[in-house]
Amino acid sequence: MSSFKSKYQDELIANAAYIGTPGKGILAADESTGTIGKRLASINVENVESNRRALRELLFTTPGAFECLSGVILFEETLYQKTASGKPFVELLKEGGVLPGIKVDKGTVELAGTNGETTTQGLDGLGQRCQKYYEAGARFAKWRAVLKIGPNEPSELAIHENAYGLARYAVICQETGLVPIVEPEILVDGPHDINKCAEVTERVLAACYKALNDHHVLLEGTLLKPNMVTPGSESPKVTSEVIAKYTVTALQRTVPAAVPAIVFLSGGQSEEEATLNLNAMNKFQGKKPWSLSFSFGRALQQSTLKAWSGKDENIKKAQDAFIVRCKANSHATLGTYKGDATLAEGASESLHVKDYKY
Amino acid sequence: MSSFQSKYQDELIANAKYIGTPGKGILAADESTGTIGKRLASINVENVETNRRILRELLFTAPGCLDCLSGVILFEETLYQKTAAGEPFVEVLKKGGVLPGIKVDKGTVELAGTNGETTTQGLDDLAQRCKKYYESGARFAKWRAVLKIGPNEPSPLAIHENANGLARYAAICQENGLVPIVEPEILSDGPHDIKKCAEVTERVLAACYKALSDHHVLLEGTLLKPNMVTPGSESTRVGAEVIAEHTVRALQRTVPPAVPAIVFLSGGQSEEEATVNLNAMNVLEGKKPWSLTFSYGRALQQSTLKAWGGKDENIPKAQAALLLRCKANSQATLGSYKGDANVDGASESLHVKDYKY
């Protein structure tokens, strides 16, 4: 095979396939301390460890949520946290049939000589860190590469650097038993139309799969976390069916069938948009040899956060909001979402933040 | 889309898809004058235009064969030839629901500084030639790139040059209405095992699809003609199921679902091997978002040639031999071949070391 033989080969393949189980998807709860601070600030909650812990416990103990989830991505701090009664989050997830995942990148830095384009850090000592995370119970990892669309962007350099960084990260993960989620996010910011987004997405994904091949990555033991193909944030909106067609076409042109599942990021989409678009993709008629599911952060947690507002007496209300989004997205992976999720306050609210930094 | 918008877009997509119709495949009858000369010599037939014409007429008018075919690849001379009764071959094919294809490459030349590795010529004025072929009725084209396995082969240079040449050829074809068959043949010559072949095949195909993306080729309007993944010619043989497993896995790892059909080359395989291996691939469980069919030359014509022996009185016998292989391969595309076409000579290896077309 052109992939190297990891001693974890069978496990990687099984775990990646499991993540793509129809009816399930990923909760991205890996906001770094700085980023979760912004979320907490928006509901007037202090950014201290106990509050971060309380929020994640709220999510992970929501009755019925685990049936809709195959994985949860965690930030390092959370990997070692416990429920109030002392049970490690990792145990809670495992008992609920949910694979714990871990964010392993160390954020972006600018590429000199470009117009604000970036590459992602985190390769130094990554092998040892992954080993540690595996021992702590993690079974998949996530690394976010970021590209933007502009008159001269993304440049060849940005595409190449980010694709090869993703590939290097992916093979290190596989050497240490973690399924790598490959995330080449193309930001939605800009006045470009959906055709432009499609063209860039196809170019970027082609580069990613070439890099993964060069690095001998076992595709059956990976996941892809791409942006959906949409018009730019400053461009007129289109329907879910159009988004579904452009997105699936882009994936058909670039993502080998060996990849078991594609878990979309939600970017700046509202909770409802993200669900409707995912649903449209699963209804779309055409070749789709990979599961199409979700790896949503904001688009799963927004109304939950608002309902909670940091108050214990609101926990049940917040958990009710959370299960509504979980179930809606679970249906969307089956193409059976009817748009009937009780729209909690803010579910249709756009979550777009220009030039979003995690 | 990242592909350029050819005015032939819809036609390219429809024709590529048609070639992959279940139950059908391609007859590769595009042997150059030199190569067909070797075939004719093997049955003591003189290599003159009339004989080349007679042979192809024998093939194209064989009763029942066109039903098993979606396309026939022709050499330029044949594109302009007619039946004895005066009907252009192109018309015979079209009436039979078979798309005419045309070989457009101009053979291989060595890459300086390598150990006998090659690149393929034919890009000069390719657009004008394609336009002419389209006007003459061709609807798809073929270009053969060749790579070999060795201690240091295929080299990054050989992979890059061949992949890039294929992509450039493909884009030019699409600009001119021809569906390009992308053929990156990795020769089976050598003592290497099947895992080595798999590794090289995956590396080569990944490079091809990166190049096709770079050149804005519309994948839905292309076909792939790869080698199957097998042990080297000097290595121990394996069963058809093993070949199928390694081949399909290599394709799953590299060929985007947008490609409508994969039409295997037969290389040095015997007629029967080529059929049985194709059948095994269509029986194999697993993700296969493209049709898996044939584009066979020797593996469709070998027993036909022998049966003909250059004699008119043998034509019906020869045509019956062709029909037998056509039907067998048609069944193989459906995974329903039962091995009942394995008659005299069908299992004879057609491997020629360092084969040059």
PDB file of N, CA, C and O in Angstrom, chain B residues 50-114:
ATOM      1  N   THR B  50      -4.724  -3.001 -47.184  1.00  0.00           N
ATOM      2  CA  THR B  50      -5.932  -3.809 -47.368  1.00  0.00           C
ATOM      3  C   THR B  50      -6.101  -4.821 -46.246  1.00  0.00           C
ATOM      4  O   THR B  50      -7.214  -5.036 -45.769  1.00  0.00           O
ATOM      5  N   ASN B  51      -5.009  -5.438 -45.841  1.00  0.00           N
ATOM      6  CA  ASN B  51      -5.118  -6.425 -44.769  1.00  0.00           C
ATOM      7  C   ASN B  51      -5.504  -5.777 -43.447  1.00  0.00           C
ATOM      8  O   ASN B  51      -6.289  -6.337 -42.675  1.00  0.00           O
ATOM      9  N   ARG B  52      -4.955  -4.612 -43.195  1.00  0.00           N
ATOM     10  CA  ARG B  52      -5.313  -3.906 -41.968  1.00  0.00           C
ATOM     11  C   ARG B  52      -6.798  -3.550 -42.015  1.00  0.00           C
ATOM     12  O   ARG B  52      -7.513  -3.675 -41.025  1.00  0.00           O
ATOM     13  N   ARG B  53      -7.277  -3.168 -43.201  1.00  0.00           N
ATOM     14  CA  ARG B  53      -8.681  -2.821 -43.375  1.00  0.00           C
ATOM     15  C   ARG B  53      -9.565  -4.045 -43.187  1.00  0.00           C
ATOM     16  O   ARG B  53     -10.608  -3.994 -42.534  1.00  0.00           O
ATOM     17  N   ILE B  54      -9.142  -5.163 -43.784  1.00  0.00           N
ATOM     18  CA  ILE B  54      -9.924  -6.399 -43.678  1.00  0.00           C
ATOM     19  C   ILE B  54     -10.047  -6.839 -42.225  1.00  0.00           C
ATOM     20  O   ILE B  54     -11.132  -7.234 -41.764  1.00  0.00           O
ATOM     21  N   LEU B  55      -8.937  -6.794 -41.508  1.00  0.00           N
ATOM     22  CA  LEU B  55      -8.973  -7.193 -40.095  1.00  0.00           C
ATOM     23  C   LEU B  55      -9.975  -6.346 -39.327  1.00  0.00           C
ATOM     24  O   LEU B  55     -10.830  -6.880 -38.607  1.00  0.00           O
ATOM     25  N   ARG B  56      -9.902  -5.051 -39.483  1.00  0.00           N
ATOM     26  CA  ARG B  56     -10.810  -4.194 -38.705  1.00  0.00           C
ATOM     27  C   ARG B  56     -12.255  -4.392 -39.161  1.00  0.00           C
ATOM     28  O   ARG B  56     -13.173  -4.361 -38.334  1.00  0.00           O
ATOM     29  N   GLU B  57     -12.470  -4.647 -40.459  1.00  0.00           N
ATOM     30  CA  GLU B  57     -13.841  -4.904 -40.897  1.00  0.00           C
ATOM     31  C   GLU B  57     -14.355  -6.187 -40.246  1.00  0.00           C
ATOM     32  O   GLU B  57     -15.500  -6.255 -39.797  1.00  0.00           O
ATOM     33  N   LEU B  58     -13.494  -7.177 -40.192  1.00  0.00           N
ATOM     34  CA  LEU B  58     -13.837  -8.449 -39.521  1.00  0.00           C
ATOM     35  C   LEU B  58     -14.325  -8.159 -38.106  1.00  0.00           C
ATOM     36  O   LEU B  58     -15.357  -8.680 -37.657  1.00  0.00           O
ATOM     37  N   LEU B  59     -13.568  -7.309 -37.389  1.00  0.00           N
ATOM     38  CA  LEU B  59     -13.924  -7.018 -35.998  1.00  0.00           C
ATOM     39  C   LEU B  59     -15.243  -6.238 -35.912  1.00  0.00           C
ATOM     40  O   LEU B  59     -16.140  -6.587 -35.140  1.00  0.00           O
ATOM     41  N   PHE B  60     -15.388  -5.189 -36.716  1.00  0.00           N
ATOM     42  CA  PHE B  60     -16.517  -4.276 -36.529  1.00  0.00           C
ATOM     43  C   PHE B  60     -17.829  -4.830 -37.071  1.00  0.00           C
ATOM     44  O   PHE B  60     -18.901  -4.324 -36.732  1.00  0.00           O
ATOM     45  N   THR B  61     -17.752  -5.839 -37.949  1.00  0.00           N
ATOM     46  CA  THR B  61     -18.996  -6.381 -38.498  1.00  0.00           C
ATOM     47  C   THR B  61     -19.320  -7.756 -37.907  1.00  0.00           C
ATOM     48  O   THR B  61     -20.248  -8.418 -38.345  1.00  0.00           O
ATOM     49  N   ALA B  62     -18.556  -8.155 -36.892  1.00  0.00           N
ATOM     50  CA  ALA B  62     -18.817  -9.458 -36.259  1.00  0.00           C
ATOM     51  C   ALA B  62     -20.188  -9.408 -35.609  1.00  0.00           C
ATOM     52  O   ALA B  62     -20.449  -8.557 -34.764  1.00  0.00           O
ATOM     53  N   PRO B  63     -21.081 -10.326 -36.001  1.00  0.00           N
ATOM     54  CA  PRO B  63     -22.453 -10.269 -35.493  1.00  0.00           C
ATOM     55  C   PRO B  63     -22.503 -10.325 -33.966  1.00  0.00           C
ATOM     56  O   PRO B  63     -21.863 -11.167 -33.342  1.00  0.00           O
ATOM     57  N   GLY B  64     -23.270  -9.403 -33.399  1.00  0.00           N
ATOM     58  CA  GLY B  64     -23.482  -9.404 -31.950  1.00  0.00           C
ATOM     59  C   GLY B  64     -22.432  -8.681 -31.137  1.00  0.00           C
ATOM     60  O   GLY B  64     -22.658  -8.380 -29.959  1.00  0.00           O
ATOM     61  N   CYS B  65     -21.290  -8.406 -31.747  1.00  0.00           N
ATOM     62  CA  CYS B  65     -20.205  -7.813 -30.938  1.00  0.00           C
ATOM     63  C   CYS B  65     -20.471  -6.368 -30.541  1.00  0.00           C
ATOM     64  O   CYS B  65     -20.173  -5.975 -29.407  1.00  0.00           O
ATOM     65  N   LEU B  66     -21.012  -5.598 -31.464  1.00  0.00           N
ATOM     66  CA  LEU B  66     -21.215  -4.185 -31.146  1.00  0.00           C
ATOM     67  C   LEU B  66     -22.145  -3.998 -29.943  1.00  0.00           C
ATOM     68  O   LEU B  66     -22.055  -3.010 -29.226  1.00  0.00           O
ATOM     69  N   ASP B  67     -23.026  -4.996 -29.691  1.00  0.00           N
ATOM     70  CA  ASP B  67     -23.913  -4.895 -28.522  1.00  0.00           C
ATOM     71  C   ASP B  67     -23.140  -4.898 -27.212  1.00  0.00           C
ATOM     72  O   ASP B  67     -23.632  -4.432 -26.188  1.00  0.00           O
ATOM     73  N   CYS B  68     -21.937  -5.501 -27.247  1.00  0.00           N
ATOM     74  CA  CYS B  68     -21.129  -5.585 -26.021  1.00  0.00           C
ATOM     75  C   CYS B  68     -20.170  -4.403 -25.886  1.00  0.00           C
ATOM     76  O   CYS B  68     -19.385  -4.346 -24.946  1.00  0.00           O
ATOM     77  N   LEU B  69     -20.199  -3.506 -26.867  1.00  0.00           N
ATOM     78  CA  LEU B  69     -19.230  -2.417 -26.882  1.00  0.00           C
ATOM     79  C   LEU B  69     -19.892  -1.049 -26.808  1.00  0.00           C
ATOM     80  O   LEU B  69     -20.940  -0.824 -27.419  1.00  0.00           O
ATOM     81  N   SER B  70     -19.266  -0.144 -26.061  1.00  0.00           N
ATOM     82  CA  SER B  70     -19.724   1.242 -26.023  1.00  0.00           C
ATOM     83  C   SER B  70     -18.771   2.121 -26.824  1.00  0.00           C
ATOM     84  O   SER B  70     -19.134   3.219 -27.223  1.00  0.00           O
ATOM     85  N   GLY B  71     -17.562   1.602 -27.077  1.00  0.00           N
ATOM     86  CA  GLY B  71     -16.598   2.387 -27.837  1.00  0.00           C
ATOM     87  C   GLY B  71     -15.554   1.508 -28.491  1.00  0.00           C
ATOM     88  O   GLY B  71     -15.310   0.370 -28.063  1.00  0.00           O
ATOM     89  N   VAL B  72     -14.951   2.016 -29.563  1.00  0.00           N
ATOM     90  CA  VAL B  72     -13.814   1.355 -30.197  1.00  0.00           C
ATOM     91  C   VAL B  72     -12.751   2.425 -30.414  1.00  0.00           C
ATOM     92  O   VAL B  72     -13.032   3.488 -30.973  1.00  0.00           O
ATOM     93  N   ILE B  73     -11.515   2.125 -29.983  1.00  0.00           N
ATOM     94  CA  ILE B  73     -10.440   3.093 -30.221  1.00  0.00           C
ATOM     95  C   ILE B  73      -9.786   2.744 -31.554  1.00  0.00           C
ATOM     96  O   ILE B  73      -9.484   1.574 -31.820  1.00  0.00           O
ATOM     97  N   LEU B  74      -9.616   3.765 -32.385  1.00  0.00           N
ATOM     98  CA  LEU B  74      -9.057   3.578 -33.720  1.00  0.00           C
ATOM     99  C   LEU B  74      -7.719   4.277 -33.855  1.00  0.00           C
ATOM    100  O   LEU B  74      -7.440   5.259 -33.183  1.00  0.00           O
ATOM    101  N   PHE B  75      -6.912   3.772 -34.774  1.00  0.00           N
ATOM    102  CA  PHE B  75      -5.702   4.456 -35.209  1.00  0.00           C
ATOM    103  C   PHE B  75      -6.141   5.402 -36.324  1.00  0.00           C
ATOM    104  O   PHE B  75      -7.172   5.175 -36.961  1.00  0.00           O
ATOM    105  N   GLU B  76      -5.369   6.452 -36.578  1.00  0.00           N
ATOM    106  CA  GLU B  76      -5.826   7.457 -37.532  1.00  0.00           C
ATOM    107  C   GLU B  76      -6.207   6.878 -38.898  1.00  0.00           C
ATOM    108  O   GLU B  76      -7.250   7.230 -39.456  1.00  0.00           O
ATOM    109  N   GLU B  77      -5.417   5.955 -39.399  1.00  0.00           N
ATOM    110  CA  GLU B  77      -5.701   5.384 -40.725  1.00  0.00           C
ATOM    111  C   GLU B  77      -7.098   4.757 -40.763  1.00  0.00           C
ATOM    112  O   GLU B  77      -7.859   4.939 -41.722  1.00  0.00           O
ATOM    113  N   THR B  78      -7.434   4.081 -39.690  1.00  0.00           N
ATOM    114  CA  THR B  78      -8.697   3.343 -39.631  1.00  0.00           C
ATOM    115  C   THR B  78      -9.909   4.265 -39.581  1.00  0.00           C
ATOM    116  O   THR B  78     -10.994   3.906 -40.040  1.00  0.00           O
ATOM    117  N   LEU B  79      -9.710   5.460 -39.024  1.00  0.00           N
ATOM    118  CA  LEU B  79     -10.793   6.435 -38.901  1.00  0.00           C
ATOM    119  C   LEU B  79     -11.352   6.786 -40.277  1.00  0.00           C
ATOM    120  O   LEU B  79     -12.515   7.155 -40.416  1.00  0.00           O
ATOM    121  N   TYR B  80     -10.518   6.648 -41.297  1.00  0.00           N
ATOM    122  CA  TYR B  80     -10.927   7.046 -42.639  1.00  0.00           C
ATOM    123  C   TYR B  80     -11.170   5.865 -43.570  1.00  0.00           C
ATOM    124  O   TYR B  80     -11.436   6.038 -44.755  1.00  0.00           O
ATOM    125  N   GLN B  81     -11.096   4.644 -43.010  1.00  0.00           N
ATOM    126  CA  GLN B  81     -11.315   3.463 -43.845  1.00  0.00           C
ATOM    127  C   GLN B  81     -12.791   3.088 -43.907  1.00  0.00           C
ATOM    128  O   GLN B  81     -13.623   3.555 -43.127  1.00  0.00           O
ATOM    129  N   LYS B  82     -13.109   2.235 -44.882  1.00  0.00           N
ATOM    130  CA  LYS B  82     -14.502   1.821 -45.091  1.00  0.00           C
ATOM    131  C   LYS B  82     -14.563   0.307 -45.204  1.00  0.00           C
ATOM    132  O   LYS B  82     -13.543  -0.363 -45.406  1.00  0.00           O
ATOM    133  N   THR B  83     -15.803  -0.212 -45.132  1.00  0.00           N
ATOM    134  CA  THR B  83     -16.000  -1.642 -45.387  1.00  0.00           C
ATOM    135  C   THR B  83     -15.804  -1.880 -46.878  1.00  0.00           C
ATOM    136  O   THR B  83     -15.746  -0.946 -47.675  1.00  0.00           O
ATOM    137  N   ALA B  84     -15.699  -3.158 -47.249  1.00  0.00           N
ATOM    138  CA  ALA B  84     -15.534  -3.511 -48.670  1.00  0.00           C
ATOM    139  C   ALA B  84     -16.697  -2.940 -49.491  1.00  0.00           C
ATOM    140  O   ALA B  84     -16.541  -2.553 -50.644  1.00  0.00           O
ATOM    141  N   ALA B  85     -17.878  -2.874 -48.870  1.00  0.00           N
ATOM    142  CA  ALA B  85     -19.063  -2.346 -49.561  1.00  0.00           C
ATOM    143  C   ALA B  85     -19.084  -0.817 -49.582  1.00  0.00           C
ATOM    144  O   ALA B  85     -20.018  -0.211 -50.109  1.00  0.00           O
ATOM    145  N   GLY B  86     -18.076  -0.186 -48.988  1.00  0.00           N
ATOM    146  CA  GLY B  86     -17.982   1.270 -49.080  1.00  0.00           C
ATOM    147  C   GLY B  86     -18.556   2.064 -47.929  1.00  0.00           C
ATOM    148  O   GLY B  86     -18.635   3.292 -47.997  1.00  0.00           O
ATOM    149  N   GLU B  87     -18.936   1.400 -46.828  1.00  0.00           N
ATOM    150  CA  GLU B  87     -19.477   2.154 -45.696  1.00  0.00           C
ATOM    151  C   GLU B  87     -18.348   2.537 -44.744  1.00  0.00           C
ATOM    152  O   GLU B  87     -17.582   1.678 -44.296  1.00  0.00           O
ATOM    153  N   PRO B  88     -18.230   3.831 -44.431  1.00  0.00           N
ATOM    154  CA  PRO B  88     -17.178   4.238 -43.489  1.00  0.00           C
ATOM    155  C   PRO B  88     -17.306   3.497 -42.161  1.00  0.00           C
ATOM    156  O   PRO B  88     -18.417   3.314 -41.643  1.00  0.00           O
ATOM    157  N   PHE B  89     -16.160   3.067 -41.637  1.00  0.00           N
ATOM    158  CA  PHE B  89     -16.172   2.352 -40.358  1.00  0.00           C
ATOM    159  C   PHE B  89     -16.871   3.177 -39.288  1.00  0.00           C
ATOM    160  O   PHE B  89     -17.605   2.645 -38.458  1.00  0.00           O
ATOM    161  N   VAL B  90     -16.635   4.482 -39.338  1.00  0.00           N
ATOM    162  CA  VAL B  90     -17.230   5.357 -38.343  1.00  0.00           C
ATOM    163  C   VAL B  90     -18.758   5.247 -38.368  1.00  0.00           C
ATOM    164  O   VAL B  90     -19.405   5.246 -37.313  1.00  0.00           O
ATOM    165  N   GLU B  91     -19.326   5.113 -39.564  1.00  0.00           N
ATOM    166  CA  GLU B  91     -20.778   4.961 -39.684  1.00  0.00           C
ATOM    167  C   GLU B  91     -21.239   3.619 -39.135  1.00  0.00           C
ATOM    168  O   GLU B  91     -22.260   3.528 -38.454  1.00  0.00           O
ATOM    169  N   VAL B  92     -20.481   2.566 -39.461  1.00  0.00           N
ATOM    170  CA  VAL B  92     -20.815   1.218 -38.970  1.00  0.00           C
ATOM    171  C   VAL B  92     -20.898   1.241 -37.444  1.00  0.00           C
ATOM    172  O   VAL B  92     -21.831   0.714 -36.835  1.00  0.00           O
ATOM    173  N   LEU B  93     -19.902   1.882 -36.845  1.00  0.00           N
ATOM    174  CA  LEU B  93     -19.868   1.927 -35.384  1.00  0.00           C
ATOM    175  C   LEU B  93     -21.039   2.729 -34.840  1.00  0.00           C
ATOM    176  O   LEU B  93     -21.749   2.289 -33.930  1.00  0.00           O
ATOM    177  N   LYS B  94     -21.237   3.915 -35.400  1.00  0.00           N
ATOM    178  CA  LYS B  94     -22.307   4.777 -34.892  1.00  0.00           C
ATOM    179  C   LYS B  94     -23.662   4.091 -34.999  1.00  0.00           C
ATOM    180  O   LYS B  94     -24.458   4.130 -34.042  1.00  0.00           O
ATOM    181  N   LYS B  95     -23.902   3.441 -36.108  1.00  0.00           N
ATOM    182  CA  LYS B  95     -25.184   2.742 -36.268  1.00  0.00           C
ATOM    183  C   LYS B  95     -25.339   1.653 -35.231  1.00  0.00           C
ATOM    184  O   LYS B  95     -26.450   1.316 -34.818  1.00  0.00           O
ATOM    185  N   GLY B  96     -24.215   1.081 -34.831  1.00  0.00           N
ATOM    186  CA  GLY B  96     -24.256   0.016 -33.837  1.00  0.00           C
ATOM    187  C   GLY B  96     -24.250   0.533 -32.412  1.00  0.00           C
ATOM    188  O   GLY B  96     -24.111  -0.242 -31.470  1.00  0.00           O
ATOM    189  N   GLY B  97     -24.391   1.848 -32.245  1.00  0.00           N
ATOM    190  CA  GLY B  97     -24.423   2.420 -30.896  1.00  0.00           C
ATOM    191  C   GLY B  97     -23.065   2.421 -30.230  1.00  0.00           C
ATOM    192  O   GLY B  97     -22.959   2.341 -29.002  1.00  0.00           O
ATOM    193  N   VAL B  98     -22.012   2.500 -31.057  1.00  0.00           N
ATOM    194  CA  VAL B  98     -20.653   2.455 -30.518  1.00  0.00           C
ATOM    195  C   VAL B  98     -19.944   3.764 -30.837  1.00  0.00           C
ATOM    196  O   VAL B  98     -19.917   4.194 -31.988  1.00  0.00           O
ATOM    197  N   LEU B  99     -19.362   4.395 -29.824  1.00  0.00           N
ATOM    198  CA  LEU B  99     -18.658   5.652 -30.050  1.00  0.00           C
ATOM    199  C   LEU B  99     -17.272   5.387 -30.642  1.00  0.00           C
ATOM    200  O   LEU B  99     -16.536   4.547 -30.126  1.00  0.00           O
ATOM    201  N   PRO B 100     -16.935   6.084 -31.732  1.00  0.00           N
ATOM    202  CA  PRO B 100     -15.569   5.958 -32.268  1.00  0.00           C
ATOM    203  C   PRO B 100     -14.597   6.781 -31.437  1.00  0.00           C
ATOM    204  O   PRO B 100     -14.890   7.916 -31.064  1.00  0.00           O
ATOM    205  N   GLY B 101     -13.438   6.171 -31.154  1.00  0.00           N
ATOM    206  CA  GLY B 101     -12.401   6.892 -30.427  1.00  0.00           C
ATOM    207  C   GLY B 101     -11.148   6.926 -31.274  1.00  0.00           C
ATOM    208  O   GLY B 101     -11.025   6.198 -32.253  1.00  0.00           O
ATOM    209  N   ILE B 102     -10.192   7.790 -30.884  1.00  0.00           N
ATOM    210  CA  ILE B 102      -8.997   7.957 -31.704  1.00  0.00           C
ATOM    211  C   ILE B 102      -7.748   8.058 -30.827  1.00  0.00           C
ATOM    212  O   ILE B 102      -7.738   8.778 -29.807  1.00  0.00           O
ATOM    213  N   LYS B 103      -6.727   7.293 -31.191  1.00  0.00           N
ATOM    214  CA  LYS B 103      -5.458   7.390 -30.475  1.00  0.00           C
ATOM    215  C   LYS B 103      -4.780   8.663 -30.940  1.00  0.00           C
ATOM    216  O   LYS B 103      -4.603   8.853 -32.146  1.00  0.00           O
ATOM    217  N   VAL B 104      -4.384   9.539 -30.040  1.00  0.00           N
ATOM    218  CA  VAL B 104      -3.799  10.819 -30.447  1.00  0.00           C
ATOM    219  C   VAL B 104      -2.351  11.022 -30.008  1.00  0.00           C
ATOM    220  O   VAL B 104      -1.730  11.993 -30.391  1.00  0.00           O
ATOM    221  N   ASP B 105      -1.797  10.079 -29.213  1.00  0.00           N
ATOM    222  CA  ASP B 105      -0.425  10.316 -28.814  1.00  0.00           C
ATOM    223  C   ASP B 105       0.525   9.869 -29.924  1.00  0.00           C
ATOM    224  O   ASP B 105       0.127   9.155 -30.843  1.00  0.00           O
ATOM    225  N   LYS B 106       1.781  10.335 -29.824  1.00  0.00           N
ATOM    226  CA  LYS B 106       2.770  10.001 -30.855  1.00  0.00           C
ATOM    227  C   LYS B 106       3.914   9.179 -30.254  1.00  0.00           C
ATOM    228  O   LYS B 106       5.083   9.385 -30.571  1.00  0.00           O
ATOM    229  N   GLY B 107       3.542   8.271 -29.352  1.00  0.00           N
ATOM    230  CA  GLY B 107       4.538   7.344 -28.821  1.00  0.00           C
ATOM    231  C   GLY B 107       5.412   7.957 -27.739  1.00  0.00           C
ATOM    232  O   GLY B 107       5.306   9.132 -27.405  1.00  0.00           O
ATOM    233  N   THR B 108       6.301   7.122 -27.196  1.00  0.00           N
ATOM    234  CA  THR B 108       7.141   7.563 -26.078  1.00  0.00           C
ATOM    235  C   THR B 108       8.553   7.903 -26.531  1.00  0.00           C
ATOM    236  O   THR B 108       9.039   7.396 -27.538  1.00  0.00           O
ATOM    237  N   VAL B 109       9.185   8.777 -25.746  1.00  0.00           N
ATOM    238  CA  VAL B 109      10.609   9.066 -25.934  1.00  0.00           C
ATOM    239  C   VAL B 109      11.259   9.016 -24.560  1.00  0.00           C
ATOM    240  O   VAL B 109      10.599   9.269 -23.552  1.00  0.00           O
ATOM    241  N   GLU B 110      12.532   8.709 -24.526  1.00  0.00           N
ATOM    242  CA  GLU B 110      13.212   8.564 -23.231  1.00  0.00           C
ATOM    243  C   GLU B 110      13.468   9.898 -22.559  1.00  0.00           C
ATOM    244  O   GLU B 110      13.703  10.919 -23.211  1.00  0.00           O
ATOM    245  N   LEU B 111      13.410   9.855 -21.251  1.00  0.00           N
ATOM    246  CA  LEU B 111      13.740  11.024 -20.449  1.00  0.00           C
ATOM    247  C   LEU B 111      15.224  10.963 -20.124  1.00  0.00           C
ATOM    248  O   LEU B 111      15.682  10.015 -19.468  1.00  0.00           O
ATOM    249  N   ALA B 112      15.974  11.956 -20.591  1.00  0.00           N
ATOM    250  CA  ALA B 112      17.409  11.983 -20.349  1.00  0.00           C
ATOM    251  C   ALA B 112      17.691  11.957 -18.847  1.00  0.00           C
ATOM    252  O   ALA B 112      16.984  12.577 -18.052  1.00  0.00           O
ATOM    253  N   GLY B 113      18.717  11.210 -18.487  1.00  0.00           N
ATOM    254  CA  GLY B 113      19.106  11.186 -17.075  1.00  0.00           C
ATOM    255  C   GLY B 113      18.353  10.177 -16.248  1.00  0.00           C
ATOM    256  O   GLY B 113      18.577  10.064 -15.056  1.00  0.00           O
ATOM    257  N   THR B 114      17.420   9.475 -16.866  1.00  0.00           N
ATOM    258  CA  THR B 114      16.704   8.443 -16.120  1.00  0.00           C
ATOM    259  C   THR B 114      17.171   7.082 -16.603  1.00  0.00           C
ATOM    260  O   THR B 114      17.910   6.973 -17.579  1.00  0.00           O
TER     261      THR B 114
END
